[in-house]
């Protein structure tokens, strides 16, 4: 059989530039109307029993070239279990070499989270007792912006993910968090539902997700630079979510992401906002310390540089929410590589570990839920 590579499916992204038997030169397509690219997801057929070399020749000019050294591509034969495979980066080219045991294999930047799986998640959670569903609006491609509400307490908690659609670990985190939050027998979840109302947007950017984008929506807009002045033309996703937040208020929020370069899980806060208060700062520090104590996959030695006083970028959601609502808000970053404090050579950072982290993030919130509305 002749080997073949294709990407014409939900969240697919790759172009075949040339093929010489089992050696491919590939390139990642840019996000529509944007220069960002890094997400890839493709299928390889017809190569059982042979080793295939796949060279992504435009990797060096991608959005985050620092994401490639130390990175290993994920592959699957059943689209459920995603393992790491031999990957190297040199001279701007990312080379994936895989000994194929099957005639139908899948490769991706990280375990994909398809729009179909998103619909399954939203539908199954919305059907549970105590959960209500609300569409906050429509995207430019005409998809619903799904929001699930759980709990009846005073504290208003917002969890939202995948502003950057290629960061699929963010929606795996959501799957783990929602499973715990809706568990009728989990004592942590029972207290959280009593003390707080959760507004959960599992996917802020369904258009970018389906299109196979890294970082932007259908108009090529980075949604996490729109929170100061979202518009219906450029960023209806942000406008719809922020309008609903204006109605509910926000006491606590997590914006869930993945980071291409840094091999750790970490949080970024809102240090440089104009109206920063010591109370907000202390609660953020307390959350970070609590999560580090609960999860060996979380730490706060490594992360982003902290903005100086008054230097916060208010176009980013975490800063905007802290400034606008006085919220304790934060950006959670998980690696595309691995957590170097607790590496797993077979799987790297994974969908499963993202889900466990989602559960632990709720556990940490439980420890301080009283303080949010005190
Ligand atoms: Zn991101």
Short mmCIF file of C-alpha atoms and ligand atoms in Angstrom, two decimals:
data_model
loop_
_atom_site.label_atom_id
_atom_site.label_comp_id
_atom_site.label_asym_id
_atom_site.label_seq_id
_atom_site.Cartn_x
_atom_site.Cartn_y
_atom_site.Cartn_z
CA UNK A 1 0.00 0.00 0.00
CA UNK A 2 1.07 3.60 -0.56
CA UNK A 3 1.26 5.83 2.49
CA UNK A 4 -1.12 8.81 2.48
CA UNK A 5 -1.65 11.81 4.77
CA UNK A 6 -4.98 13.65 5.10
CA UNK A 7 -6.47 16.32 7.37
CA UNK A 8 -9.97 16.99 5.97
CA UNK A 9 -11.84 16.48 9.24
CA UNK A 10 -12.92 18.29 12.45
CA UNK A 11 -9.85 20.17 13.78
CA UNK A 12 -7.56 18.73 11.09
CA UNK A 13 -4.53 20.79 10.05
CA UNK A 14 -1.65 19.84 7.74
CA UNK A 15 -0.63 20.35 4.12
CA UNK A 16 1.43 17.80 2.20
CA UNK A 17 4.13 19.63 0.22
CA UNK A 18 5.86 16.56 -1.19
CA UNK A 19 6.14 12.81 -0.70
CA UNK A 20 8.92 10.36 -1.52
CA UNK A 21 7.54 6.92 -0.62
CA UNK A 22 7.47 6.95 3.22
CA UNK A 23 9.04 10.38 3.64
CA UNK A 24 6.77 13.43 3.74
CA UNK A 25 7.47 17.16 3.74
CA UNK A 26 4.56 18.87 5.48
CA UNK A 27 3.52 22.33 6.56
CA UNK A 28 1.05 23.59 9.18
CA UNK A 29 -1.61 25.95 7.78
CA UNK A 30 -1.97 29.41 9.31
CA UNK A 31 -5.10 30.34 11.27
CA UNK A 32 -7.57 31.98 8.83
CA UNK A 33 -6.71 35.71 8.37
CA UNK A 34 -3.87 35.40 10.87
CA UNK A 35 -0.14 34.65 11.06
CA UNK A 36 -0.48 32.24 14.00
CA UNK A 37 0.09 28.53 13.49
CA UNK A 38 1.35 25.59 15.56
CA UNK A 39 -1.60 23.17 15.89
CA UNK A 40 -1.39 20.08 13.67
CA UNK A 41 -3.69 17.09 13.45
CA UNK A 42 -3.60 14.59 10.61
CA UNK A 43 -4.16 10.99 9.60
CA UNK A 44 -1.61 8.61 8.10
CA UNK A 45 -2.85 5.56 6.21
CA UNK A 46 -1.22 2.63 4.42
CA UNK A 47 2.12 2.37 6.25
CA UNK A 48 1.77 -0.72 8.49
CA UNK A 49 5.09 -2.47 9.14
CA UNK A 50 7.18 0.50 7.95
CA UNK A 51 8.83 3.53 9.58
CA UNK A 52 7.53 6.82 8.21
CA UNK A 53 9.40 10.12 8.40
CA UNK A 54 7.21 13.24 8.53
CA UNK A 55 9.02 16.59 8.36
CA UNK A 56 7.05 19.74 9.30
CA UNK A 57 9.27 22.16 7.39
CA UNK A 58 7.67 25.43 8.56
CA UNK A 59 7.86 24.59 12.29
CA UNK A 60 10.69 27.08 12.89
CA UNK A 61 8.50 30.04 11.85
CA UNK A 62 5.48 28.97 13.95
CA UNK A 63 3.97 31.14 16.70
CA UNK A 64 6.17 29.61 19.43
CA UNK A 65 9.35 28.04 18.03
CA UNK A 66 10.49 27.55 21.67
CA UNK A 67 7.71 25.01 21.86
CA UNK A 68 9.59 22.48 19.72
CA UNK A 69 12.85 21.67 21.60
CA UNK A 70 11.99 18.93 24.09
CA UNK A 71 8.55 18.39 22.55
CA UNK A 72 7.26 15.02 21.34
CA UNK A 73 4.30 14.59 18.96
CA UNK A 74 1.30 12.52 20.06
CA UNK A 75 -0.05 9.58 18.05
CA UNK A 76 -3.01 7.22 18.38
CA UNK A 77 -4.47 4.20 16.59
CA UNK A 78 -7.87 4.38 18.30
CA UNK A 79 -8.28 8.17 18.83
CA UNK A 80 -8.68 7.52 22.58
CA UNK A 81 -5.15 6.80 23.81
CA UNK A 82 -2.47 9.28 22.71
CA UNK A 83 1.20 8.43 23.25
CA UNK A 84 4.41 10.32 22.52
CA UNK A 85 6.54 9.31 19.54
CA UNK A 86 10.08 10.02 18.33
CA UNK A 87 10.32 13.73 17.51
CA UNK A 88 13.27 16.04 16.90
CA UNK A 89 13.70 19.71 16.02
CA UNK A 90 16.66 21.01 14.01
CA UNK A 91 17.20 23.78 11.43
CA UNK A 92 13.59 24.93 11.72
CA UNK A 93 12.20 21.48 10.86
CA UNK A 94 10.20 19.28 13.25
CA UNK A 95 10.78 15.64 12.29
CA UNK A 96 8.41 12.92 13.47
CA UNK A 97 9.60 9.33 12.87
CA UNK A 98 7.10 6.62 13.62
CA UNK A 99 7.28 2.84 13.30
CA UNK A 100 3.74 2.10 12.13
CA UNK A 101 1.96 -0.98 13.48
CA UNK A 102 -1.32 -0.15 11.78
CA UNK A 103 -2.57 1.08 8.39
CA UNK A 104 -4.61 3.85 10.04
CA UNK A 105 -2.90 6.19 12.50
CA UNK A 106 -3.51 9.69 13.82
CA UNK A 107 -0.97 12.34 14.79
CA UNK A 108 -1.57 15.61 16.63
CA UNK A 109 0.14 18.42 18.55
CA UNK A 110 -1.80 17.25 21.62
CA UNK A 111 -4.71 14.84 22.27
CA UNK A 112 -7.46 16.49 20.19
CA UNK A 113 -10.81 17.54 21.64
CA UNK A 114 -13.26 17.56 18.76
CA UNK A 115 -16.39 19.67 18.40
CA UNK A 116 -18.40 16.43 18.37
CA UNK A 117 -16.92 15.51 21.75
CA UNK A 118 -17.69 19.04 22.95
CA UNK A 119 -21.34 18.55 21.97
CA UNK A 120 -21.38 15.18 23.77
CA UNK A 121 -19.93 16.79 26.90
CA UNK A 122 -22.36 19.71 26.95
CA UNK A 123 -25.38 17.50 26.24
CA UNK A 124 -24.53 14.88 28.85
CA UNK A 125 -23.80 17.44 31.59
CA UNK A 126 -26.83 19.60 30.72
CA UNK A 127 -29.09 16.55 31.22
CA UNK A 128 -27.92 16.01 34.82
CA UNK A 129 -30.11 17.08 37.75
CA UNK A 130 -29.19 20.50 39.10
CA UNK A 131 -27.55 21.67 35.87
CA UNK A 132 -29.03 24.30 33.59
CA UNK A 133 -27.97 25.14 30.05
CA UNK A 134 -27.85 28.55 28.44
CA UNK A 135 -26.59 29.60 25.02
CA UNK A 136 -24.81 32.92 25.49
CA UNK A 137 -24.85 33.74 21.77
CA UNK A 138 -23.50 32.67 18.39
CA UNK A 139 -20.03 32.64 16.85
CA UNK A 140 -19.13 34.07 13.43
CA UNK A 141 -19.49 30.57 11.93
CA UNK A 142 -22.93 30.27 13.57
CA UNK A 143 -22.08 27.89 16.42
CA UNK A 144 -23.63 28.23 19.90
CA UNK A 145 -21.54 29.58 22.78
CA UNK A 146 -22.44 26.99 25.41
CA UNK A 147 -22.65 27.78 29.13
CA UNK A 148 -23.54 25.32 31.90
CA UNK A 149 -24.70 26.53 35.32
CA UNK A 150 -24.31 24.36 38.43
CA UNK A 151 -24.94 25.17 42.11
CA UNK A 152 -26.99 27.73 43.98
CA UNK A 153 -24.57 29.49 46.31
CA UNK A 154 -23.69 33.14 46.70
CA UNK A 155 -20.15 33.08 45.28
CA UNK A 156 -20.15 33.58 41.50
CA UNK A 157 -17.51 31.30 39.95
CA UNK A 158 -16.66 31.38 36.24
CA UNK A 159 -14.63 28.62 34.57
CA UNK A 160 -13.90 29.06 30.86
CA UNK A 161 -11.50 27.37 28.45
CA UNK A 162 -10.11 27.26 24.92
CA UNK A 163 -10.04 30.93 24.07
CA UNK A 164 -7.03 29.53 22.20
CA UNK A 165 -8.55 26.57 20.37
CA UNK A 166 -5.34 24.59 19.80
CA UNK A 167 -4.90 24.30 23.58
CA UNK A 168 -7.08 21.21 23.76
CA UNK A 169 -5.81 20.23 27.23
CA UNK A 170 -8.02 23.07 28.44
CA UNK A 171 -11.21 21.26 27.46
CA UNK A 172 -9.92 17.95 28.85
CA UNK A 173 -9.47 19.88 32.13
CA UNK A 174 -13.10 20.98 31.79
CA UNK A 175 -14.26 17.39 31.37
CA UNK A 176 -12.53 16.44 34.63
CA UNK A 177 -13.78 19.50 36.50
CA UNK A 178 -17.38 19.03 35.33
CA UNK A 179 -17.38 15.32 36.23
CA UNK A 180 -16.41 16.18 39.81
CA UNK A 181 -18.61 19.24 40.09
CA UNK A 182 -21.74 17.29 39.08
CA UNK A 183 -20.98 14.16 41.14
CA UNK A 184 -23.95 13.78 43.54
CA UNK A 185 -21.82 11.83 46.06
CA UNK A 186 -18.63 13.94 46.11
CA UNK A 187 -18.54 15.90 49.39
CA UNK A 188 -16.28 18.62 47.96
CA UNK A 189 -18.70 19.13 45.07
CA UNK A 190 -21.69 19.16 47.42
CA UNK A 191 -20.21 21.98 49.47
CA UNK A 192 -19.15 23.89 46.35
CA UNK A 193 -22.66 23.63 44.87
CA UNK A 194 -24.15 24.86 48.14
CA UNK A 195 -21.76 27.80 48.54
CA UNK A 196 -21.27 28.88 44.91
CA UNK A 197 -22.93 29.20 41.53
CA UNK A 198 -20.67 27.92 38.75
CA UNK A 199 -20.89 29.30 35.22
CA UNK A 200 -18.89 27.01 32.95
CA UNK A 201 -17.97 27.73 29.32
CA UNK A 202 -16.10 24.58 28.21
CA UNK A 203 -15.14 26.05 24.83
CA UNK A 204 -14.88 29.81 24.22
CA UNK A 205 -13.78 29.33 20.61
CA UNK A 206 -15.68 26.55 18.81
CA UNK A 207 -14.97 28.08 15.38
CA UNK A 208 -11.22 27.97 15.84
CA UNK A 209 -11.52 24.47 17.29
CA UNK A 210 -13.36 23.07 14.29
CA UNK A 211 -11.16 24.93 11.81
CA UNK A 212 -7.97 23.49 13.31
CA UNK A 213 -6.64 26.87 14.48
CA UNK A 214 -3.97 27.43 17.10
CA UNK A 215 -4.94 30.75 18.61
CA UNK A 216 -7.76 32.65 16.85
CA UNK A 217 -11.45 32.59 15.90
CA UNK A 218 -13.05 32.54 12.41
CA UNK A 219 -11.95 36.16 11.82
CA UNK A 220 -8.35 35.50 12.85
CA UNK A 221 -8.83 37.35 16.16
CA UNK A 222 -7.02 36.35 19.38
CA UNK A 223 -9.94 36.36 21.81
CA UNK A 224 -7.70 36.87 24.82
CA UNK A 225 -6.77 40.35 23.56
CA UNK A 226 -10.40 41.53 23.24
CA UNK A 227 -11.72 41.74 26.80
CA UNK A 228 -11.43 45.52 27.15
CA UNK A 229 -13.65 46.18 24.11
CA UNK A 230 -15.16 43.08 22.48
CA UNK A 231 -17.27 43.61 19.34
CA UNK A 232 -19.94 41.61 17.53
CA UNK A 233 -17.88 41.82 14.32
CA UNK A 234 -14.50 40.68 15.67
CA UNK A 235 -15.09 38.85 18.93
CA UNK A 236 -18.76 37.93 19.54
CA UNK A 237 -17.59 35.06 21.79
CA UNK A 238 -16.01 37.46 24.28
CA UNK A 239 -18.85 39.97 24.00
CA UNK A 240 -21.44 37.29 24.83
CA UNK A 241 -19.52 35.89 27.80
CA UNK A 242 -18.60 39.29 29.22
CA UNK A 243 -22.21 40.52 28.91
CA UNK A 244 -23.37 37.52 30.94
CA UNK A 245 -20.60 38.13 33.49
CA UNK A 246 -21.83 41.72 33.82
CA UNK A 247 -25.21 40.26 34.85
CA UNK A 248 -23.91 37.67 37.35
CA UNK A 249 -20.80 39.41 38.69
CA UNK A 250 -17.59 37.39 39.16
CA UNK A 251 -15.98 36.49 42.50
CA UNK A 252 -13.56 33.83 41.26
CA UNK A 253 -12.52 32.79 37.75
CA UNK A 254 -10.15 30.39 36.02
CA UNK A 255 -9.27 30.86 32.34
CA UNK A 256 -7.81 27.53 31.19
CA UNK A 257 -4.94 27.38 28.67
CA UNK A 258 -1.94 25.42 27.43
CA UNK A 259 1.60 26.77 27.08
CA UNK A 260 3.81 25.70 24.19
CA UNK A 261 7.25 26.32 25.71
CA UNK A 262 7.25 25.97 29.53
CA UNK A 263 7.32 22.34 30.78
CA UNK A 264 5.34 22.95 33.99
CA UNK A 265 1.78 23.64 35.16
CA UNK A 266 1.42 27.16 36.52
CA UNK A 267 -0.96 30.05 37.19
CA UNK A 268 -0.74 33.66 36.04
CA UNK A 269 -2.54 36.33 38.08
CA UNK A 270 -3.54 39.98 37.75
CA UNK A 271 -0.75 41.75 39.64
CA UNK A 272 -0.54 44.90 37.53
CA UNK A 273 -4.20 45.98 37.46
CA UNK A 274 -4.93 49.60 38.45
CA UNK A 275 -7.40 48.68 41.23
CA UNK A 276 -5.37 45.77 42.73
CA UNK A 277 -6.23 45.15 46.39
CA UNK A 278 -4.33 43.27 49.05
CA UNK A 279 -7.38 41.08 49.64
CA UNK A 280 -7.44 39.97 45.99
CA UNK A 281 -3.68 39.38 46.00
CA UNK A 282 -3.79 37.32 49.20
CA UNK A 283 -6.64 35.13 47.97
CA UNK A 284 -4.81 34.46 44.71
CA UNK A 285 -1.63 33.50 46.60
CA UNK A 286 -3.64 31.29 48.93
CA UNK A 287 -5.27 29.48 46.00
CA UNK A 288 -1.89 28.88 44.35
CA UNK A 289 -0.36 27.51 47.55
CA UNK A 290 -3.37 25.30 48.24
CA UNK A 291 -3.29 23.82 44.74
CA UNK A 292 0.47 23.16 44.98
CA UNK A 293 -0.07 21.30 48.24
CA UNK A 294 -2.88 19.19 46.76
CA UNK A 295 -1.40 18.35 43.34
CA UNK A 296 2.20 17.23 42.63
CA UNK A 297 1.47 18.28 39.01
CA UNK A 298 1.24 21.94 40.06
CA UNK A 299 3.99 24.36 41.17
CA UNK A 300 4.70 28.10 41.28
CA UNK A 301 8.49 28.36 40.89
CA UNK A 302 8.21 28.51 37.08
CA UNK A 303 5.80 30.70 35.12
CA UNK A 304 5.38 34.05 33.38
CA UNK A 305 7.01 37.29 34.49
CA UNK A 306 4.71 39.33 36.73
CA UNK A 307 3.49 42.73 35.44
CA UNK A 308 4.60 45.80 37.37
CA UNK A 309 2.18 48.13 39.18
CA UNK A 310 -0.36 49.52 36.72
CA UNK A 311 1.22 47.59 33.83
CA UNK A 312 -1.45 44.88 33.43
CA UNK A 313 -2.82 44.30 29.93
CA UNK A 314 -6.57 44.82 30.39
CA UNK A 315 -7.36 43.25 27.01
CA UNK A 316 -6.64 39.86 28.64
CA UNK A 317 -9.52 38.22 30.47
CA UNK A 318 -7.79 37.53 33.79
CA UNK A 319 -6.79 41.17 34.22
CA UNK A 320 -10.11 42.50 32.92
CA UNK A 321 -12.13 40.34 35.33
CA UNK A 322 -9.99 41.27 38.33
CA UNK A 323 -10.28 44.97 37.43
CA UNK A 324 -13.93 45.02 36.33
CA UNK A 325 -15.48 42.82 39.04
CA UNK A 326 -12.84 42.77 41.79
CA UNK A 327 -12.58 39.04 41.07
CA UNK A 328 -9.87 36.63 42.16
CA UNK A 329 -9.09 35.60 38.60
CA UNK A 330 -6.30 33.57 37.09
CA UNK A 331 -4.96 31.98 33.92
CA UNK A 332 -4.11 28.30 34.28
CA UNK A 333 -1.38 27.03 31.94
CA UNK A 334 -0.71 23.35 31.26
CA UNK A 335 2.21 22.15 29.11
CA UNK A 336 2.20 20.70 25.60
CA UNK A 337 5.49 19.01 26.59
CA UNK A 338 5.37 17.51 30.09
CA UNK A 339 5.56 18.54 33.72
CA UNK A 340 9.33 18.25 34.25
CA UNK A 341 8.78 17.84 38.02
CA UNK A 342 6.89 14.60 37.38
CA UNK A 343 7.62 13.45 33.83
CA UNK A 344 5.92 10.56 32.07
CA UNK A 345 8.06 9.31 29.15
CA UNK A 346 5.22 7.35 27.55
CA UNK A 347 2.41 9.90 27.59
CA UNK A 348 3.92 13.28 28.53
CA UNK A 349 1.32 15.77 29.74
CA UNK A 350 -1.97 14.15 28.73
CA UNK A 351 -5.74 14.39 28.55
CA UNK A 352 -5.99 12.21 31.66
CA UNK A 353 -3.63 14.37 33.71
CA UNK A 354 -5.51 17.50 32.58
CA UNK A 355 -8.74 15.94 33.87
CA UNK A 356 -7.18 15.05 37.25
CA UNK A 357 -5.92 18.63 37.53
CA UNK A 358 -9.47 19.89 36.88
CA UNK A 359 -10.64 17.82 39.86
CA UNK A 360 -7.81 19.13 42.07
CA UNK A 361 -8.53 22.75 41.11
CA UNK A 362 -12.05 22.30 42.53
CA UNK A 363 -10.59 20.73 45.66
CA UNK A 364 -8.37 23.78 46.18
CA UNK A 365 -11.34 26.10 45.64
CA UNK A 366 -13.32 24.18 48.27
CA UNK A 367 -10.65 25.02 50.85
CA UNK A 368 -11.27 28.77 50.42
CA UNK A 369 -14.82 29.09 49.12
CA UNK A 370 -15.98 30.77 52.36
CA UNK A 371 -13.35 33.51 52.02
CA UNK A 372 -14.57 34.58 48.56
CA UNK A 373 -17.76 36.17 49.80
CA UNK A 374 -16.59 37.02 53.35
ZN1 LIG B 1 -3.56 30.19 25.56
#
